[in-house]
Amino acid sequence: KAGVTQTPRYLIKTRGQQVTLSCSPISGHRSVSWYQQTPGQGLQFLFEYFSETQRNKGNFPGRFSGRQFSNSRSEMNVSTLELGDSALYLCASSLEKRGKVPNEQFFGPGTRLTVL
Amino acid sequence: QQQVKQSPQSLIVQKGGISIINCAYENTAFDYFPWYQQFPGKGPALLIAIRPDVSEKKEGRFTISFNKSAKQFSLHIMDSQPGDSATYFCAASKSYTGGFKTIFGAGTRLFVKA
C-alpha cells in the first residue's frame, strides 16, 4: 500500500506570494492533518480534515487555509507569504475505523517551503 | 495544559549504550502517547506507542515507560546503534467523539557515536 505522498517536495517563493501544497493520504484513510515543522518548534498543528470537513484547527492566522476533496486528497494554501512561513509542511493521514487506534497518524515526507 | 515538554534537546550516546528521552504532559485527558522517529529529509515515522492503562511497552530495543501519576513518559533505546541517529518526537493525543487532537514535543536530536 502506498504511503502518504506530498507534492511538491520543495518550493521557493517570495514574500507576498501565495502557495498551494498537496497531500494524498494512504488509500482508505479519510482523516488528513497538516503540521508546520520549524527548527526548535517541533510540529505545530495547523488543521485536520475528515470527509471534506475541517474538524480541528490550530492557532494559525487566517492566511493558512485548507480543504479536502471527496477522494480524501487535501490541499493547504498560504496566502501573502511571510519570511516566517519558511518551514517543512507535513501531512499525516489516519484511519478511523472501529477497533483501530483513531489517532495513529502516518506522515508524508513533507514539502520544504522557503520564503525569500 | 496542552503542552508536551520533551528533554533533552540533544543527546550523544556511545554505540551500545542506552538512550533515554523524557516527556511530560499536563492534560490528564490524553489517551494515547506515541513516539515518532524522523530522519533528515523524511517525515516522522511512528516508532512505538502506549496507552495510559499500561506502565511499560517494549518493542525490540525500544521501550516506553509510562508514569500516569507523575504525568511523564520516556523512551529508552537499548543497545543504541549509529542507525538510530535521528530526531525523536514524543506526542500526546486525545480522542473524542468526532476526532482527535495530538500535541507534539519539541524533539530530541540523538547522535549515536560508533
mmCIF file of C-alpha atoms in Angstrom:
data_model
loop_
_atom_site.group_PDB
_atom_site.id
_atom_site.type_symbol
_atom_site.label_atom_id
_atom_site.label_comp_id
_atom_site.label_asym_id
_atom_site.label_seq_id
_atom_site.Cartn_x
_atom_site.Cartn_y
_atom_site.Cartn_z
ATOM 1 C CA LYS A 1 0.000 0.000 0.000
ATOM 2 C CA ALA A 2 1.425 3.369 -0.973
ATOM 3 C CA GLY A 3 2.225 5.771 1.834
ATOM 4 C CA VAL A 4 1.256 9.406 2.203
ATOM 5 C CA THR A 5 2.522 11.470 -0.704
ATOM 6 C CA GLN A 6 3.077 15.200 -0.786
ATOM 7 C CA THR A 7 3.777 17.498 -3.705
ATOM 8 C CA PRO A 8 5.823 19.400 -4.402
ATOM 9 C CA ARG A 9 8.741 18.323 -2.222
ATOM 10 C CA TYR A 10 10.483 21.669 -2.433
ATOM 11 C CA LEU A 11 9.190 25.148 -3.110
ATOM 12 C CA ILE A 12 10.773 28.584 -3.169
ATOM 13 C CA LYS A 13 8.536 31.631 -3.057
ATOM 14 C CA THR A 14 8.924 35.333 -2.323
ATOM 15 C CA ARG A 15 7.183 37.382 0.306
ATOM 16 C CA GLY A 16 3.618 38.329 -0.568
ATOM 17 C CA GLN A 17 3.056 35.381 -2.884
ATOM 18 C CA GLN A 18 0.682 32.549 -2.179
ATOM 19 C CA VAL A 19 1.317 28.818 -2.293
ATOM 20 C CA THR A 20 -0.710 25.609 -2.514
ATOM 21 C CA LEU A 21 0.564 22.306 -1.182
ATOM 22 C CA SER A 22 -0.984 18.947 -1.939
ATOM 23 C CA CYS A 23 -1.329 15.745 0.070
ATOM 24 C CA SER A 24 -2.605 12.311 -0.941
ATOM 25 C CA PRO A 25 -3.381 10.122 2.088
ATOM 26 C CA ILE A 26 -2.989 6.388 2.358
ATOM 27 C CA SER A 27 -5.773 4.641 0.487
ATOM 28 C CA GLY A 28 -8.800 4.283 2.752
ATOM 29 C CA HIS A 29 -7.702 6.969 5.206
ATOM 30 C CA ARG A 30 -10.252 9.734 5.491
ATOM 31 C CA SER A 31 -8.576 11.948 8.083
ATOM 32 C CA VAL A 32 -5.821 14.297 6.944
ATOM 33 C CA SER A 33 -3.906 16.607 9.269
ATOM 34 C CA TRP A 34 -1.404 19.301 8.440
ATOM 35 C CA TYR A 35 1.558 20.351 10.569
ATOM 36 C CA GLN A 36 4.225 23.026 10.320
ATOM 37 C CA GLN A 37 7.699 21.953 11.416
ATOM 38 C CA THR A 38 10.407 24.504 12.174
ATOM 39 C CA PRO A 39 13.738 24.023 13.976
ATOM 40 C CA GLY A 40 13.245 24.188 17.732
ATOM 41 C CA GLN A 41 9.438 24.410 17.482
ATOM 42 C CA GLY A 42 8.621 20.827 16.798
ATOM 43 C CA LEU A 43 5.414 20.082 14.953
ATOM 44 C CA GLN A 44 2.709 22.710 15.193
ATOM 45 C CA PHE A 45 -0.799 21.597 14.304
ATOM 46 C CA LEU A 46 -2.464 23.555 11.511
ATOM 47 C CA PHE A 47 -5.763 21.782 10.844
ATOM 48 C CA GLU A 48 -7.427 18.434 10.345
ATOM 49 C CA TYR A 49 -9.969 17.387 7.750
ATOM 50 C CA PHE A 50 -12.316 14.451 7.720
ATOM 51 C CA SER A 51 -14.778 13.679 4.953
ATOM 52 C CA GLU A 52 -14.253 17.095 3.366
ATOM 53 C CA THR A 53 -14.961 18.932 6.639
ATOM 54 C CA GLN A 54 -12.487 20.774 8.814
ATOM 55 C CA ARG A 55 -12.770 19.134 12.234
ATOM 56 C CA ASN A 56 -9.977 20.854 14.110
ATOM 57 C CA LYS A 57 -7.906 23.956 13.711
ATOM 58 C CA GLY A 58 -4.683 25.094 15.352
ATOM 59 C CA ASN A 59 -3.614 28.601 16.288
ATOM 60 C CA PHE A 60 -2.500 29.901 12.934
ATOM 61 C CA PRO A 61 -3.620 33.086 11.197
ATOM 62 C CA GLY A 62 -6.318 33.046 8.551
ATOM 63 C CA ARG A 63 -3.657 33.196 5.824
ATOM 64 C CA PHE A 64 -3.403 29.448 6.324
ATOM 65 C CA SER A 65 -6.320 27.525 4.903
ATOM 66 C CA GLY A 66 -7.044 24.078 3.606
ATOM 67 C CA ARG A 67 -9.596 21.838 2.038
ATOM 68 C CA GLN A 68 -10.257 18.200 1.408
ATOM 69 C CA PHE A 69 -11.739 16.600 -1.657
ATOM 70 C CA SER A 70 -14.158 13.700 -1.952
ATOM 71 C CA ASN A 71 -11.272 11.300 -2.635
ATOM 72 C CA SER A 72 -9.682 12.423 0.697
ATOM 73 C CA ARG A 73 -6.846 14.264 -1.027
ATOM 74 C CA SER A 74 -6.131 17.535 0.708
ATOM 75 C CA GLU A 75 -4.580 20.857 -0.128
ATOM 76 C CA MET A 76 -3.360 23.641 2.075
ATOM 77 C CA ASN A 77 -2.935 27.214 0.959
ATOM 78 C CA VAL A 78 -0.878 30.003 2.440
ATOM 79 C CA SER A 79 -1.604 33.486 1.164
ATOM 80 C CA THR A 80 0.546 36.602 1.500
ATOM 81 C CA LEU A 81 3.642 34.639 2.423
ATOM 82 C CA GLU A 82 5.937 35.937 5.153
ATOM 83 C CA LEU A 83 9.574 35.056 5.817
ATOM 84 C CA GLY A 84 8.496 33.228 8.980
ATOM 85 C CA ASP A 85 6.400 30.819 6.940
ATOM 86 C CA SER A 86 9.573 29.061 5.800
ATOM 87 C CA ALA A 87 9.207 25.565 7.187
ATOM 88 C CA LEU A 88 8.642 21.914 6.442
ATOM 89 C CA TYR A 89 4.918 21.317 5.985
ATOM 90 C CA LEU A 90 3.877 17.813 6.881
ATOM 91 C CA CYS A 91 0.699 15.994 6.070
ATOM 92 C CA ALA A 92 -0.465 12.992 8.069
ATOM 93 C CA SER A 93 -3.342 10.628 7.439
ATOM 94 C CA SER A 94 -5.158 8.313 9.797
ATOM 95 C CA LEU A 95 -7.717 5.552 9.509
ATOM 96 C CA GLU A 96 -10.837 5.941 11.590
ATOM 97 C CA LYS A 97 -12.407 2.542 11.895
ATOM 98 C CA ARG A 98 -13.939 0.555 14.730
ATOM 99 C CA GLY A 99 -11.234 -1.385 16.523
ATOM 100 C CA LYS A 100 -8.422 0.737 15.160
ATOM 101 C CA VAL A 101 -6.477 3.402 17.029
ATOM 102 C CA PRO A 102 -8.125 6.524 15.663
ATOM 103 C CA ASN A 103 -5.253 8.853 16.320
ATOM 104 C CA GLU A 104 -2.461 6.727 14.842
ATOM 105 C CA GLN A 105 -1.038 9.028 12.202
ATOM 106 C CA PHE A 106 1.131 8.272 9.189
ATOM 107 C CA PHE A 107 3.216 11.120 7.854
ATOM 108 C CA GLY A 108 4.286 12.057 4.362
ATOM 109 C CA PRO A 109 7.812 13.276 3.532
ATOM 110 C CA GLY A 110 6.764 16.911 3.719
ATOM 111 C CA THR A 111 7.064 19.953 1.490
ATOM 112 C CA ARG A 112 10.036 22.196 2.232
ATOM 113 C CA LEU A 113 8.860 25.796 1.699
ATOM 114 C CA THR A 114 11.403 28.580 1.559
ATOM 115 C CA VAL A 115 10.175 32.178 1.510
ATOM 116 C CA LEU A 116 12.696 34.766 0.285
ATOM 117 C CA GLN B 1 -2.483 22.410 29.715
ATOM 118 C CA GLN B 2 -1.934 21.468 26.111
ATOM 119 C CA GLN B 3 1.855 21.373 26.218
ATOM 120 C CA VAL B 4 4.135 18.379 25.995
ATOM 121 C CA LYS B 5 7.605 19.109 27.340
ATOM 122 C CA GLN B 6 10.431 16.999 25.938
ATOM 123 C CA SER B 7 14.018 16.713 27.118
ATOM 124 C CA PRO B 8 16.861 16.730 26.362
ATOM 125 C CA GLN B 9 17.017 18.790 23.171
ATOM 126 C CA SER B 10 20.015 16.792 22.005
ATOM 127 C CA LEU B 11 21.711 13.623 23.135
ATOM 128 C CA ILE B 12 25.006 11.945 22.298
ATOM 129 C CA VAL B 13 25.331 8.276 23.196
ATOM 130 C CA GLN B 14 28.064 5.766 22.620
ATOM 131 C CA LYS B 15 27.267 2.763 20.446
ATOM 132 C CA GLY B 16 25.821 0.018 22.617
ATOM 133 C CA GLY B 17 24.661 2.463 25.271
ATOM 134 C CA ILE B 18 21.159 3.341 26.433
ATOM 135 C CA SER B 19 19.446 6.444 25.074
ATOM 136 C CA ILE B 20 16.755 7.950 27.292
ATOM 137 C CA ILE B 21 14.361 10.699 26.246
ATOM 138 C CA ASN B 22 11.779 12.117 28.624
ATOM 139 C CA CYS B 23 8.431 13.790 28.139
ATOM 140 C CA ALA B 24 5.919 15.364 30.487
ATOM 141 C CA TYR B 25 2.334 16.390 29.892
ATOM 142 C CA GLU B 26 -0.321 18.259 31.834
ATOM 143 C CA ASN B 27 -3.708 17.281 30.436
ATOM 144 C CA THR B 28 -4.961 14.069 32.018
ATOM 145 C CA ALA B 29 -7.439 13.614 29.163
ATOM 146 C CA PHE B 30 -4.699 12.383 26.813
ATOM 147 C CA ASP B 31 -5.269 8.720 25.980
ATOM 148 C CA TYR B 32 -2.549 7.814 23.519
ATOM 149 C CA PHE B 33 1.180 8.503 23.698
ATOM 150 C CA PRO B 34 3.186 7.790 20.528
ATOM 151 C CA TRP B 35 6.852 8.270 19.766
ATOM 152 C CA TYR B 36 7.994 9.208 16.294
ATOM 153 C CA GLN B 37 11.407 8.864 14.666
ATOM 154 C CA GLN B 38 12.438 11.279 11.945
ATOM 155 C CA PHE B 39 15.454 11.030 9.655
ATOM 156 C CA PRO B 40 16.696 14.040 7.656
ATOM 157 C CA GLY B 41 14.588 14.630 4.586
ATOM 158 C CA LYS B 42 11.838 12.282 5.758
ATOM 159 C CA GLY B 43 8.563 12.665 7.565
ATOM 160 C CA PRO B 44 8.184 11.351 11.130
ATOM 161 C CA ALA B 45 7.508 7.623 11.351
ATOM 162 C CA LEU B 46 5.606 6.007 14.199
ATOM 163 C CA LEU B 47 8.060 4.064 16.352
ATOM 164 C CA ILE B 48 6.097 2.838 19.349
ATOM 165 C CA ALA B 49 3.038 3.967 21.295
ATOM 166 C CA ILE B 50 1.385 3.343 24.645
ATOM 167 C CA ARG B 51 -1.999 3.769 26.303
ATOM 168 C CA PRO B 52 -2.189 5.232 29.848
ATOM 169 C CA ASP B 53 -3.512 1.983 31.335
ATOM 170 C CA VAL B 54 -0.142 0.325 30.713
ATOM 171 C CA SER B 55 3.084 1.220 32.559
ATOM 172 C CA GLU B 56 5.543 -0.182 30.057
ATOM 173 C CA LYS B 57 5.647 -1.324 26.464
ATOM 174 C CA LYS B 58 8.584 -2.931 24.734
ATOM 175 C CA GLU B 59 9.198 -3.485 21.036
ATOM 176 C CA GLY B 60 12.614 -4.822 20.231
ATOM 177 C CA ARG B 61 15.226 -2.396 21.536
ATOM 178 C CA PHE B 62 12.645 0.335 22.151
ATOM 179 C CA THR B 63 10.739 0.648 25.437
ATOM 180 C CA ILE B 64 8.236 3.207 26.625
ATOM 181 C CA SER B 65 7.944 3.701 30.370
ATOM 182 C CA PHE B 66 4.764 5.463 31.479
ATOM 183 C CA ASN B 67 4.110 7.066 34.877
ATOM 184 C CA LYS B 68 0.487 8.148 34.960
ATOM 185 C CA SER B 69 0.592 9.748 38.415
ATOM 186 C CA ALA B 70 3.621 11.853 37.517
ATOM 187 C CA LYS B 71 2.253 12.563 34.024
ATOM 188 C CA GLN B 72 5.568 11.562 32.500
ATOM 189 C CA PHE B 73 6.684 9.047 29.928
ATOM 190 C CA SER B 74 10.026 8.158 28.457
ATOM 191 C CA LEU B 75 11.609 6.339 25.553
ATOM 192 C CA HIS B 76 14.522 4.004 26.208
ATOM 193 C CA ILE B 77 16.633 2.772 23.312
ATOM 194 C CA MET B 78 18.735 -0.175 24.406
ATOM 195 C CA ASP B 79 21.979 -1.109 22.646
ATOM 196 C CA SER B 80 21.881 2.162 20.693
ATOM 197 C CA GLN B 81 23.251 1.939 17.152
ATOM 198 C CA PRO B 82 24.553 4.608 14.744
ATOM 199 C CA GLY B 83 21.486 3.907 12.594
ATOM 200 C CA ASP B 84 19.335 5.151 15.480
ATOM 201 C CA SER B 85 20.750 8.652 14.967
ATOM 202 C CA ALA B 86 17.652 10.707 14.221
ATOM 203 C CA THR B 87 15.245 13.184 15.767
ATOM 204 C CA TYR B 88 12.695 11.691 18.147
ATOM 205 C CA PHE B 89 9.354 13.284 18.969
ATOM 206 C CA CYS B 90 7.043 12.311 21.764
ATOM 207 C CA ALA B 91 3.380 13.159 21.467
ATOM 208 C CA ALA B 92 0.210 13.075 23.495
ATOM 209 C CA SER B 93 -3.126 12.544 21.847
ATOM 210 C CA LYS B 94 -6.719 12.813 22.935
ATOM 211 C CA SER B 95 -9.535 11.155 21.027
ATOM 212 C CA TYR B 96 -13.119 12.284 21.364
ATOM 213 C CA THR B 97 -16.376 11.969 19.507
ATOM 214 C CA GLY B 98 -15.736 13.486 16.144
ATOM 215 C CA GLY B 99 -11.980 13.411 16.067
ATOM 216 C CA PHE B 100 -8.738 13.624 17.928
ATOM 217 C CA LYS B 101 -6.011 16.092 18.766
ATOM 218 C CA THR B 102 -2.287 15.387 19.009
ATOM 219 C CA ILE B 103 0.326 17.618 20.647
ATOM 220 C CA PHE B 104 3.989 17.029 19.893
ATOM 221 C CA GLY B 105 7.086 17.648 21.963
ATOM 222 C CA ALA B 106 9.828 19.854 20.527
ATOM 223 C CA GLY B 107 12.008 16.884 19.574
ATOM 224 C CA THR B 108 15.331 15.355 20.648
ATOM 225 C CA ARG B 109 18.248 15.024 18.258
ATOM 226 C CA LEU B 110 20.015 11.770 19.018
ATOM 227 C CA PHE B 111 23.514 11.048 17.793
ATOM 228 C CA VAL B 112 24.987 7.616 18.405
ATOM 229 C CA LYS B 113 28.772 7.541 18.166
ATOM 230 C CA ALA B 114 30.292 4.498 16.513
#
